[in-house]
XYZ file of C-alpha atoms in Angstrom:
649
model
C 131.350 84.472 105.840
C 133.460 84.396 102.656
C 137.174 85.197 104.312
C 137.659 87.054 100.706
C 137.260 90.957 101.071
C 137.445 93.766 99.073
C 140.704 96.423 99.537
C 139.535 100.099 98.678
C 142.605 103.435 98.587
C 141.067 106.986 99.318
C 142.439 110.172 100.445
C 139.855 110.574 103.201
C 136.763 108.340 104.637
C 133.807 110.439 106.098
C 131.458 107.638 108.535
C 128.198 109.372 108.228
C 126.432 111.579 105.434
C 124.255 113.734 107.693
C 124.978 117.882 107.571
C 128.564 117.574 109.331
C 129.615 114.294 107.057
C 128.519 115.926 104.014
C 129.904 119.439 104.851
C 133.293 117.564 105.171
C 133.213 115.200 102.028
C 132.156 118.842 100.179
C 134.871 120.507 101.686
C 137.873 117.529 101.114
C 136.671 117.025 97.614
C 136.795 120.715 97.142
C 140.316 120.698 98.028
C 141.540 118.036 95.471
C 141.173 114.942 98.026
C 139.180 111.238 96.963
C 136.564 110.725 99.642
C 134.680 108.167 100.672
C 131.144 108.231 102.752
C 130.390 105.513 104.569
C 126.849 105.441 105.797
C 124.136 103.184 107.496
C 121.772 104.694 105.691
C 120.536 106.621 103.004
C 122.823 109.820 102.002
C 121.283 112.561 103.862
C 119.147 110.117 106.022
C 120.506 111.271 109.912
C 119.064 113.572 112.494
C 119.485 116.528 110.533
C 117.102 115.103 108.137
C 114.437 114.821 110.953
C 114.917 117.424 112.848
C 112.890 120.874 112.641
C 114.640 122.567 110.509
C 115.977 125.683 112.228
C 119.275 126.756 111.775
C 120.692 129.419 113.999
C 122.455 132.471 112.092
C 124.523 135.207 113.642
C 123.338 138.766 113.157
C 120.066 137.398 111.492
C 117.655 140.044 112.756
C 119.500 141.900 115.171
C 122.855 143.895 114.581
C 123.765 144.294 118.243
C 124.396 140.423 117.768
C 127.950 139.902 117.482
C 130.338 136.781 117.780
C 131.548 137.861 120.851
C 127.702 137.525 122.147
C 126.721 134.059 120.604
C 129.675 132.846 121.672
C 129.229 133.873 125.162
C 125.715 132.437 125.061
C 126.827 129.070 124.079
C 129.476 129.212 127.114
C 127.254 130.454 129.606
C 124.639 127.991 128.942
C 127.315 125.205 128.457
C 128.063 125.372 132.438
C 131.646 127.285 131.240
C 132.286 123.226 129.684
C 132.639 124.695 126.231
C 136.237 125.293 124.765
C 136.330 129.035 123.451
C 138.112 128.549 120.723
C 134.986 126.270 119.531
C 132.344 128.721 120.359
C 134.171 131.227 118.580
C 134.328 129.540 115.407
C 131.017 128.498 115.922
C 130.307 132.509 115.888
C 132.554 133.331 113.238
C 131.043 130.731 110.358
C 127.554 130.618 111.686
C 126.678 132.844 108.660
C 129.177 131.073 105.670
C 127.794 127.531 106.960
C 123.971 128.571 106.274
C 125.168 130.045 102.625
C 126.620 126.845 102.301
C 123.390 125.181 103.337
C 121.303 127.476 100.766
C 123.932 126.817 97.708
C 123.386 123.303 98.115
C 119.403 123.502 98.096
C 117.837 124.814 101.610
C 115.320 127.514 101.093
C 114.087 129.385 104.090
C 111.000 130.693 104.307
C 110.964 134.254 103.297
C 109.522 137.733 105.406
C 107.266 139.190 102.794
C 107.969 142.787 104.293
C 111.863 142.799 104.193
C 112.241 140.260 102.003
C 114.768 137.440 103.811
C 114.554 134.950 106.183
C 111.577 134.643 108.767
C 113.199 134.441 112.202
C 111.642 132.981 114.838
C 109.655 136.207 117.005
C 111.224 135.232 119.904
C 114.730 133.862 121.039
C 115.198 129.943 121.730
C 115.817 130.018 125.738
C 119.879 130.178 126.436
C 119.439 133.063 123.378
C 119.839 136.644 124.023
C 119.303 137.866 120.404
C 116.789 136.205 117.802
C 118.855 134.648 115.301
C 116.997 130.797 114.981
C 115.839 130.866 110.738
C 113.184 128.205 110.120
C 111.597 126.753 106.620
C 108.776 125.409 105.099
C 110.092 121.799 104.704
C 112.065 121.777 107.978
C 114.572 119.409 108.042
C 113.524 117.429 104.961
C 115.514 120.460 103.557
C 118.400 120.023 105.347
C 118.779 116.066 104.570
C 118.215 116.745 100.495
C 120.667 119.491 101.313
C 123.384 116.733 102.681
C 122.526 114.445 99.589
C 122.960 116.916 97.223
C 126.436 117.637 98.470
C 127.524 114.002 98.325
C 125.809 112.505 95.674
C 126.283 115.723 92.834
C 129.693 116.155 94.444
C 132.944 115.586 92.056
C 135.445 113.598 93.984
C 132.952 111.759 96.595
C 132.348 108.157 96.398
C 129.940 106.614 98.860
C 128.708 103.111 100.169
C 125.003 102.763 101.665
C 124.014 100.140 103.890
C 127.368 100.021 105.394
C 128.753 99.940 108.983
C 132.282 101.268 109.752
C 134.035 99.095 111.855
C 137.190 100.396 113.029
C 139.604 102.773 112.470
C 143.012 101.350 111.681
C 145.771 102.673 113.405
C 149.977 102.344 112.785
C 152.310 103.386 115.531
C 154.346 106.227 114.395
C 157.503 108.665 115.770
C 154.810 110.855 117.049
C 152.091 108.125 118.230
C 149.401 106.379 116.359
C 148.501 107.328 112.842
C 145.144 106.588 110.928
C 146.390 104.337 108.022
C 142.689 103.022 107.263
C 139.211 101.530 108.369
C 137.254 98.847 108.189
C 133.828 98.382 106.852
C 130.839 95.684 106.487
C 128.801 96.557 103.375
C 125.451 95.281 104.012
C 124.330 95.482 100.944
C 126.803 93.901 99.294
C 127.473 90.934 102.249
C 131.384 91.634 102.342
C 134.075 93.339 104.603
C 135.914 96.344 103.076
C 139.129 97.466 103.846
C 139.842 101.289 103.001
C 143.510 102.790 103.369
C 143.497 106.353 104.101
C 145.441 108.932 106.096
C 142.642 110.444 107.269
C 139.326 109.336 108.906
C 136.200 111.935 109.374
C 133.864 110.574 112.478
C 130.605 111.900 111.868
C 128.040 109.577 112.670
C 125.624 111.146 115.003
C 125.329 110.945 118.377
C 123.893 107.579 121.422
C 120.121 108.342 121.925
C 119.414 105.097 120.794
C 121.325 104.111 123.858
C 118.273 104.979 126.149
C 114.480 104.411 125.603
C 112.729 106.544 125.199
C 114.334 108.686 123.380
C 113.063 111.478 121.187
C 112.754 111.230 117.267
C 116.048 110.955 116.687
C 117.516 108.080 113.501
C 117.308 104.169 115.392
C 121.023 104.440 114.360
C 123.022 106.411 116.953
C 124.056 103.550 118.776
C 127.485 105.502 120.207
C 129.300 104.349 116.989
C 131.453 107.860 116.972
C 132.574 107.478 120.324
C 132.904 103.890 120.326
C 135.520 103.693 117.299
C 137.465 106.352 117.982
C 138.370 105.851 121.441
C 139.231 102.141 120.807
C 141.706 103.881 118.177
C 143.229 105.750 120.891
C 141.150 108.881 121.067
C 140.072 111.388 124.195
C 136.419 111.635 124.622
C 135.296 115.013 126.582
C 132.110 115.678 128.616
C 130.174 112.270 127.653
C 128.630 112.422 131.292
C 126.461 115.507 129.408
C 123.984 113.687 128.191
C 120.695 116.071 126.494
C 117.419 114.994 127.434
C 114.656 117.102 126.015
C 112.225 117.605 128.847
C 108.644 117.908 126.441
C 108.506 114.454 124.750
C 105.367 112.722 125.262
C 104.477 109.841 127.132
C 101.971 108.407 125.944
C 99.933 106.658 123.593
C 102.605 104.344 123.033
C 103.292 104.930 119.288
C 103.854 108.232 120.156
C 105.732 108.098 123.534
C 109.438 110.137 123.135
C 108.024 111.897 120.473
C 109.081 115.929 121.010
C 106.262 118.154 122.184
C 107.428 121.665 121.843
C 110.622 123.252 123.103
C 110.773 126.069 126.236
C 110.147 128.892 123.976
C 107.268 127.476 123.029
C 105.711 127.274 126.013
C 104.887 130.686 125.514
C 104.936 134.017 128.487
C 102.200 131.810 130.649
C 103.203 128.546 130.142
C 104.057 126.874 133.465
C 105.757 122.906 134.435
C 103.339 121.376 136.820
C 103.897 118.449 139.279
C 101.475 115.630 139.702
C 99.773 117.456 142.545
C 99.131 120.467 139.957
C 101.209 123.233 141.691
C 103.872 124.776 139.444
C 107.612 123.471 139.630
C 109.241 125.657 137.241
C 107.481 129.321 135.681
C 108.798 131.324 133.268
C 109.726 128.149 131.048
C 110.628 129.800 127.935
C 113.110 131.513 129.376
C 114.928 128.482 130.279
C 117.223 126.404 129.002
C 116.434 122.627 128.246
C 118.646 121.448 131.023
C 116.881 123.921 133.178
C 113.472 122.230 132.452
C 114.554 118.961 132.086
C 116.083 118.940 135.994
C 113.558 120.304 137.010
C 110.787 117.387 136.011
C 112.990 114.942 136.868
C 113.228 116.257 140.528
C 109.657 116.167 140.816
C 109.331 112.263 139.690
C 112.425 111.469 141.866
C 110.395 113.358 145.107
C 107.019 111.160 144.416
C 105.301 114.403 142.707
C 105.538 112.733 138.853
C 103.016 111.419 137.011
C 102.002 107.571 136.978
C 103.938 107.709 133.485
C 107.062 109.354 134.872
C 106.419 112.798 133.678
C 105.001 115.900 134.830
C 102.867 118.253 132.774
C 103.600 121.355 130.679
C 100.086 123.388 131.113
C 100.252 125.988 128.235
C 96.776 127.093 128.408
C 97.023 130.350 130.170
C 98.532 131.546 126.995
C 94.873 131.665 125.173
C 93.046 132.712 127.439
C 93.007 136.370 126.613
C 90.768 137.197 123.408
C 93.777 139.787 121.708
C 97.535 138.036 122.443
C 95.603 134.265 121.865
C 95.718 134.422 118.275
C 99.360 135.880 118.790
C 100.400 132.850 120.374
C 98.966 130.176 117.918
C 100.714 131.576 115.280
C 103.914 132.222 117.362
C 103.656 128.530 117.922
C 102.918 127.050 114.354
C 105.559 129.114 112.772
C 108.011 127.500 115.574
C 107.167 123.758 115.528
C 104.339 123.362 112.881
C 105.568 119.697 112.244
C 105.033 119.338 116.138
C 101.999 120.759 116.467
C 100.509 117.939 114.165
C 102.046 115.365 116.486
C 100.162 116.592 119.122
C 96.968 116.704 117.886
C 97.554 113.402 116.978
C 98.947 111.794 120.025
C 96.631 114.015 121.960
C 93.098 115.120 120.413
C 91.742 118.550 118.998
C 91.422 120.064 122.621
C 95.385 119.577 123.687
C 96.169 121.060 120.199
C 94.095 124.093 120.932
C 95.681 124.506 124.388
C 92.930 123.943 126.074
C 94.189 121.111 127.653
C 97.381 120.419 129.917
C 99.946 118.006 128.436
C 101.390 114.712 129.989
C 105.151 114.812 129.100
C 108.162 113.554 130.267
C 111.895 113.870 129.612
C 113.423 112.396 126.543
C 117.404 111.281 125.577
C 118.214 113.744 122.403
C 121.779 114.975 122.150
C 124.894 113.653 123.428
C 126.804 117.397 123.856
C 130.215 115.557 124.476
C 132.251 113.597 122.350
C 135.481 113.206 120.709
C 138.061 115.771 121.911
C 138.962 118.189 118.843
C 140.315 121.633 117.953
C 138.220 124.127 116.376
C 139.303 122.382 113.291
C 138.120 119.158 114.141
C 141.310 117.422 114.704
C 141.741 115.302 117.793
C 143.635 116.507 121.052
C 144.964 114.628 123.447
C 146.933 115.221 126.806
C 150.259 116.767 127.013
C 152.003 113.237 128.222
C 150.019 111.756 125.174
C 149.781 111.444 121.795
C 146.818 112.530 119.557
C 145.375 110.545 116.526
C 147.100 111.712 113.746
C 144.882 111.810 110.732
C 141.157 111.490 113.114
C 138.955 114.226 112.891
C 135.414 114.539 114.492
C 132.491 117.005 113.392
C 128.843 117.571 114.229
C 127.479 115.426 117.544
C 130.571 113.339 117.256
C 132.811 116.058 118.887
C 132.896 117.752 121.700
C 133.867 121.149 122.776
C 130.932 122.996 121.585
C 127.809 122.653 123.794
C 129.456 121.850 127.292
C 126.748 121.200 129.674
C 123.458 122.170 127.423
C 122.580 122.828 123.338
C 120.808 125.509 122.724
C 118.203 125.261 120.230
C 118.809 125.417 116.562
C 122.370 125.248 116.850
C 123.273 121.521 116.081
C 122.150 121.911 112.033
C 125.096 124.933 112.394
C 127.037 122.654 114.030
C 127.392 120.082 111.602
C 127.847 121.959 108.700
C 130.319 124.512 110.491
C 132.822 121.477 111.914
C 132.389 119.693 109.362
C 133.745 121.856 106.397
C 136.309 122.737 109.073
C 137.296 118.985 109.078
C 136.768 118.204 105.709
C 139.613 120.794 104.626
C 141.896 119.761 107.430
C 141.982 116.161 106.656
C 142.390 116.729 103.149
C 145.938 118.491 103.713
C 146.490 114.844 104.628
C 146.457 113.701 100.920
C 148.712 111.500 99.328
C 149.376 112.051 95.733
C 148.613 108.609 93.877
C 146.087 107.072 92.055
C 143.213 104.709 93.124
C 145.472 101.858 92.131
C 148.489 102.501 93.954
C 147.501 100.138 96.912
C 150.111 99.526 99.564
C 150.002 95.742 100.925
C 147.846 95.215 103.835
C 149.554 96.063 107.245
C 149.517 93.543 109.949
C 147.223 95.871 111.339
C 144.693 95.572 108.696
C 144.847 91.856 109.511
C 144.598 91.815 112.960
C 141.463 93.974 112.859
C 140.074 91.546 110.112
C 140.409 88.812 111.506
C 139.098 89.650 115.126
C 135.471 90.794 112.905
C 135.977 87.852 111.046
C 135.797 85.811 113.600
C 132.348 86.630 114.868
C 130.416 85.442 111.802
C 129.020 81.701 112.705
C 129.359 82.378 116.694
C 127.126 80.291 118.769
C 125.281 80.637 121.255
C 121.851 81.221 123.246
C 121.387 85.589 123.238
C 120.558 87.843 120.327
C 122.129 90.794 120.116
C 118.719 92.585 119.277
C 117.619 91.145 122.749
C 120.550 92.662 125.286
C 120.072 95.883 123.507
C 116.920 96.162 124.853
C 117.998 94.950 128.321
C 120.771 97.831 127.622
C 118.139 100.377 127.097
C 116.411 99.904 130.208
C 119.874 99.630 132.398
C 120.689 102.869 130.538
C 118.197 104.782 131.171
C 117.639 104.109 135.043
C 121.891 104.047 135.732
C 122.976 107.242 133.353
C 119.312 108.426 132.229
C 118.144 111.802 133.721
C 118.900 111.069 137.354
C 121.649 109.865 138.251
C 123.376 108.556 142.030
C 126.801 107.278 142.860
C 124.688 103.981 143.552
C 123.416 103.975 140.398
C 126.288 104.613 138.215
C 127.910 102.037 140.285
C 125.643 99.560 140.101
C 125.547 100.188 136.273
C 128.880 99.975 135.393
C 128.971 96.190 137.039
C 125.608 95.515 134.476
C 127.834 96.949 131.564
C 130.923 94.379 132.833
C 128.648 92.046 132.772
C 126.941 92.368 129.558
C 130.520 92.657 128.361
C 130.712 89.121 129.184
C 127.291 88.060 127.864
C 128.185 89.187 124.362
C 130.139 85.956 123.720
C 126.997 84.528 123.710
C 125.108 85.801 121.276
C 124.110 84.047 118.084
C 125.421 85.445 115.051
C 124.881 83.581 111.604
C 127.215 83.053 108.960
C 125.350 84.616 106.069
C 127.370 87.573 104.139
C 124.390 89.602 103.008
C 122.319 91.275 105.479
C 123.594 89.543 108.519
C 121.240 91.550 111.054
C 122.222 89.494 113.595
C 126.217 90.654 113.353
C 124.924 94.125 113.026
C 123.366 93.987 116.214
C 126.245 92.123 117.632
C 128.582 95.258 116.585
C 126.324 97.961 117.428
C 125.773 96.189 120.941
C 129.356 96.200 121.684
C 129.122 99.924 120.832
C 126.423 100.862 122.703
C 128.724 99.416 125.724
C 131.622 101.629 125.025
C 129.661 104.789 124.771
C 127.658 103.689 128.315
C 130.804 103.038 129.733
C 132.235 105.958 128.886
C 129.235 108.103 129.570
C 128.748 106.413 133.360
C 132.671 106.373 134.386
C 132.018 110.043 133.285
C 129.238 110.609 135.350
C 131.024 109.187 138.392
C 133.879 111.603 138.083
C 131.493 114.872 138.731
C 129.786 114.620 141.895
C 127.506 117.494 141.807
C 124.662 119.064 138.857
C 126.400 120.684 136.176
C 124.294 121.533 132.763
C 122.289 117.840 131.495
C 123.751 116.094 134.442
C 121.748 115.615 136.893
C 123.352 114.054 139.976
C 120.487 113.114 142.998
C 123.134 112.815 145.766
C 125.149 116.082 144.852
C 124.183 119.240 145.245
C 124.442 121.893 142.325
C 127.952 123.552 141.235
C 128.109 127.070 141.370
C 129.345 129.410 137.998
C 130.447 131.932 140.434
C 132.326 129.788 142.744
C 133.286 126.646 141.425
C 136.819 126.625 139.195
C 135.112 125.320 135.575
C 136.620 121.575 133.916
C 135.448 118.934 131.617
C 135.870 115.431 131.901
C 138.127 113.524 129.890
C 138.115 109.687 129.340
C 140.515 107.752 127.597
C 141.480 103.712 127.424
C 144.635 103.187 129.340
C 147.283 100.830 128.133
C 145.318 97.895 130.050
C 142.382 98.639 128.197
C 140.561 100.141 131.550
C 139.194 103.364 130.964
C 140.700 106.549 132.403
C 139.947 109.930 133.658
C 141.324 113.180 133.450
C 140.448 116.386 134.784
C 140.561 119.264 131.786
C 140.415 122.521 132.619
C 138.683 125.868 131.258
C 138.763 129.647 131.819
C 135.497 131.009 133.641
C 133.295 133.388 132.388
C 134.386 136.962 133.657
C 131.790 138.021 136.104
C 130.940 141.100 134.787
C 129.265 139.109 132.057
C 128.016 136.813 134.176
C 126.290 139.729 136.968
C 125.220 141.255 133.219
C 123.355 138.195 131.840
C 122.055 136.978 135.151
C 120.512 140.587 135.539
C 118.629 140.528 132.411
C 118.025 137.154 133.023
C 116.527 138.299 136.128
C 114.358 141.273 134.569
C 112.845 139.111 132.351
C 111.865 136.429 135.090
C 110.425 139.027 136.961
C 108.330 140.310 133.963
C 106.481 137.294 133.241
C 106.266 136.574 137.266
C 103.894 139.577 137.552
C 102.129 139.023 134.291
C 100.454 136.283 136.296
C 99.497 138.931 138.975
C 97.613 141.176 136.417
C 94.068 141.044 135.691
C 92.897 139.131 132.337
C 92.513 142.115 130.502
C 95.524 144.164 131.481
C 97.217 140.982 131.002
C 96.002 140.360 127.679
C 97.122 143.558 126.295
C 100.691 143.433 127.904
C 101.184 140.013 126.227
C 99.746 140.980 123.103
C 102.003 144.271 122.769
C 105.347 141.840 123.647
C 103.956 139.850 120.448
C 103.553 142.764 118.249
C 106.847 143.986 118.980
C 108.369 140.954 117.668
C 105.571 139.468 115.155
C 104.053 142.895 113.952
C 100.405 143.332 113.448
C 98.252 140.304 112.679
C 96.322 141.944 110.192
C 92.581 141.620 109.994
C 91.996 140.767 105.887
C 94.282 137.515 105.491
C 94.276 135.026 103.127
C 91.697 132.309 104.361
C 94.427 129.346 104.875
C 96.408 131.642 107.087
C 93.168 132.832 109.460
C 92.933 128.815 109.533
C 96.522 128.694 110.445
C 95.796 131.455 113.494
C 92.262 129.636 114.832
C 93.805 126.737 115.144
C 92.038 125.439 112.926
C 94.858 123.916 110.874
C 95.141 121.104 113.154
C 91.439 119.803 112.705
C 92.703 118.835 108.969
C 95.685 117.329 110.376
């Protein structure tokens, strides 16, 4: 590797250009300050770009739906984990973030009777108002959204191909300070450095930590975590760990791949064990985490499926001749782009409903991250310093989701934090031009060299290799179910792997070098599992997405509510810290788990109810919602209702 690199001056560097990196190079480059994106891929190429495409929006369809309420939905189903401050900004800019998302390009699909947004019929479980908006090109939308704000912004440079490093860090009066970063541009076979007082960590979240995992981008590797705790940063809740419980399992090109969310599973649709008796009714009423625990109990207790999964058996739901038709279409106007997985992965019968579904839990989300403000700065401890000049939006912070995300909410999320960020870090700013460079820092040099250093090393692993071997450890130490053994036991295979990495062969090449791209994504991956495990350890019992085998469950109404901080001590070693937050008030909480328990109750006797009286019930909940499926349609949309749709798939 060519010891010559290249030395770069911005105002602010933004690692990722998903909808929380772009929202933030938008916002700094609105407010006068030179930004850089720095991005493994293509701009606008992240999970946003893949994912469904439905954005919640507060007081969408329903004007009894206040902040106050979605932000109290996002605590309650966060296991009491999620700061308030967060959830209420979340609350307060759900609306400005989707204008935002519309100005730069997203069109939602539109309700020909009122004339805006279609709204999902029926609220995404952990909801208690409809508010989730979906479109026509799902998240494709979305990701030209996040290009368009980076690449036809004024003020935004950006480098594809490109893998940020480190942040670079200067000891100040006041603790460290974010003088820079460091970058290997692929594409270009070099090492950049980039001075800048502020640094934007939005890089998506560690799914690719486990296998499976669900169609999320190959590279969330932990990189947000990773860098900005080795620059000194607080990570927060990284033991909650999302696991979407209807990916399938099999065939193999297909297995992770999502299946449907709770909601969709429909007022009949039922979790079965391997023996076929049910293990969890009223499914899309629940949560993720509620569904996901709940299958991995079964597999833990010898009642899974040869595959490790269970099955979600959604055919009850068309069974009746009137609310049938109501339930297709509830279904295709939910997760069209899923529904053509399925008939895929599965046949023509599955896709009509007419046969139960093999699936099993999948990793999706990391909920916790780096700990921020509602602006996005980073927080630390009161006998600590925080980062000056780091910021975190999107799945690299925490704060937000707690112990469970709710559905829809993480394309708010990103661009919500991340213009939150974006105008934060450019208060940073220093006056100058692009060729007023400061001489390197020692710093700068010390972090070059130690990257430097790698390109040429010998030795008898690839790095391409122990990532694999990293996957499987993952996923049986912190995957779904998790044991004091285990996390044990994992946390000596992540020492030593630690070890292992000297050995692994990297080339000297400048251009492309796969081989140190694995090697630095590797060491990554290690942080974030470290962090995530160590995590784990430090809460005993189930809270949320963390699922603990030898512990029993912790109680809202009993147990005093804290997060989980982790931090690298002065030896390097990482550390804990108990954080904690207010409880829910229990009048809310007696008032949500009543009509929690109403609703339960509805759809327990619905089961109880002859076929016909059944059939009309369902069918009336559908209307009330949908409206009136009316006879004369336009032919693709009777095709769309049949089910017929998915036989052209």
């Amino acid at each position: 590797m060519d010891k010559e690199t290249v030395v770069l001056s911005y105002d602010v560097i933004v690692v990722g250009s998903g909808g929380a990196g772009s929202a933030a190079a938008h916002a700094a480059s609105r407010d006068g300050a030179r930004v850089l994106v720095v991005t493994k891929d293509p701009i606008g190429c992240s999970d946003s770009k893949i994912a469904e495409g439905i954005v919640t929006v507060r007081g969408v369809a329903e004007e009894s739906d206040s902040h106050e309420v979605l932000s109290d939905n996002l605590r309650l189903a966060g296991g009491d984990l999620p700061v308030p401050e967060i959830t209420e900004a979340f609350a307060e800019d759900s609306e400005e973030a989707y204008d935002w998302l519309r100005r730069q390009g997203v069109r939602p699909r539109i309700d020909s009777k009122n004339g805006g947004p279609v709204v999902l019929p029926i609220a995404l479980g952990g909801h208690s108002h409809r508010r989730s908006v979906s479109h026509d090109n799902g998240g494709l939308a979305v990701g030209h959204a996040a290009w368009n704000a980076v690449v036809q912004g004024d003020g935004v440079d950006y480098i594809e191909d490109a893998w940020f490093l480190d942040i670079v860090t200067e000891d100040g009066p006041e603790g460290p300070v974010v003088v820079g970063g460091l970058i290997y541009d692929a594409g270009e076979g070099c090492l950049i450095t980039v001075q800048a007082p502020a640094v934007v960590i939005a890089a998506g979240g560690l799914s690719t930590l486990y296998f499976p995992n669900t169609d999320t981008m190959r590279g969330n590797t932990g990189d947000s975590y990773a860098v900005a705790a080795r620059a000194g940063a607080e990570l927060v809740d990284m033991e909650q760990v999302q696991f979407l419980p209807f990916c399938l399992t099999s065939p193999p090109s297909y297995e992770g791949l999502l299946a449907g969310e709770p909601v969709t599973a429909g007022y009949l649709g039922v979790i079965r064990g391997a023996d076929g008796k049910v293990i969890l009714d009223s499914v899309m009423l629940r949560t993720r985490a509620e569904c996901a625990a709940a299958m991995v109990r079964a597999v833990e207790a010898g009642n899974g499926t040869e595959n490790g999964g269970c099955y979600l058996d959604l055919t009850a739901n068309v069974k009746g001749e009137r609310s049938a038709k109501y339930y297709v279409k509830f279904v295709h106007t939910a997760v069209s782009g899923v529904m053509v997985t399925v008939r895929q992965a599965l046949g023509r019968a599955a896709a009509e409903f007419k046969e139960i579904w093999e699936v099993r839990p999948g990793a999706h989300y990391c909920m916790g991250g780096v700990r921020v403000d509602a602006e996005g700065s980073a927080e630390a401890l009161a006998n600590r310093q925080p980062v000056r000049g780091l910021f975190a939006a999107g799945q690299a912070m925490g704060g937000v989701f707690g112990g469970n995300r709710l559905g829809s909410t993480s394309l708010s999320e990103g661009p919500i934090f991340g213009a939150r960020a974006g105008h934060k870090a450019a208060e940073l700013r220093v006056k100058k031009t692009p060729e007023e460079k400061k001489s390197l820092s020692s710093e700068f040099e010390i972090a070059l060299r130690s990257y430097l250093e790698v390109f040429g090393q010998e030795g008898d692993r690839s790095g391409s290799g122990m990532i694999r071997e990293l996957q499987k450890a993952a996923w049986n130490g912190i995957g779904p179910a998790r044991s004091r053994v285990g996390l044990e036991r994992f946390l000596r295979q992540v020492a030593d792997f630690r070890k292992q990495a000297s050995s692994i062969a990297v080339s000297d090449e400048s251009i492309w070098n796969q081989a140190f791209i694995d090697y630095v994504e590797f060491l990554n991956m290690l942080d974030t599992a470290e962090a995530v495990a160590v995590s784990a350890l430090n809460r005993p019992n189930s809270l949320g997405a963390h699922i603990r085998m030898d512990g029993g469950n912790t109680s809202v109404l009993f147990t005093k509510p804290y997060s989980v901080g982790v931090f690298h001590a002065k030896s390097g070693a990482l550390q804990t810290c108990k954080l904690d937050r207010p409880s829910t008030p229990w009048s809310t909480l007696l008032v949500h788990a009543y009509h929690g328990l109403k609703r339960r109750l509805e759809l327990k006797v619905l089961w109880f109810l002859p076929l016909v009286l059944q059939d009309r019930i369902v069918e009336k909940k559908f209307r009330d919602v949908m409206g009136s499926l009316e006879t004369e349609r336009p032919e693709a949309e009777r095709k769309v209702s049949n089910g017929e749709e998915l036989e052209a798939a």
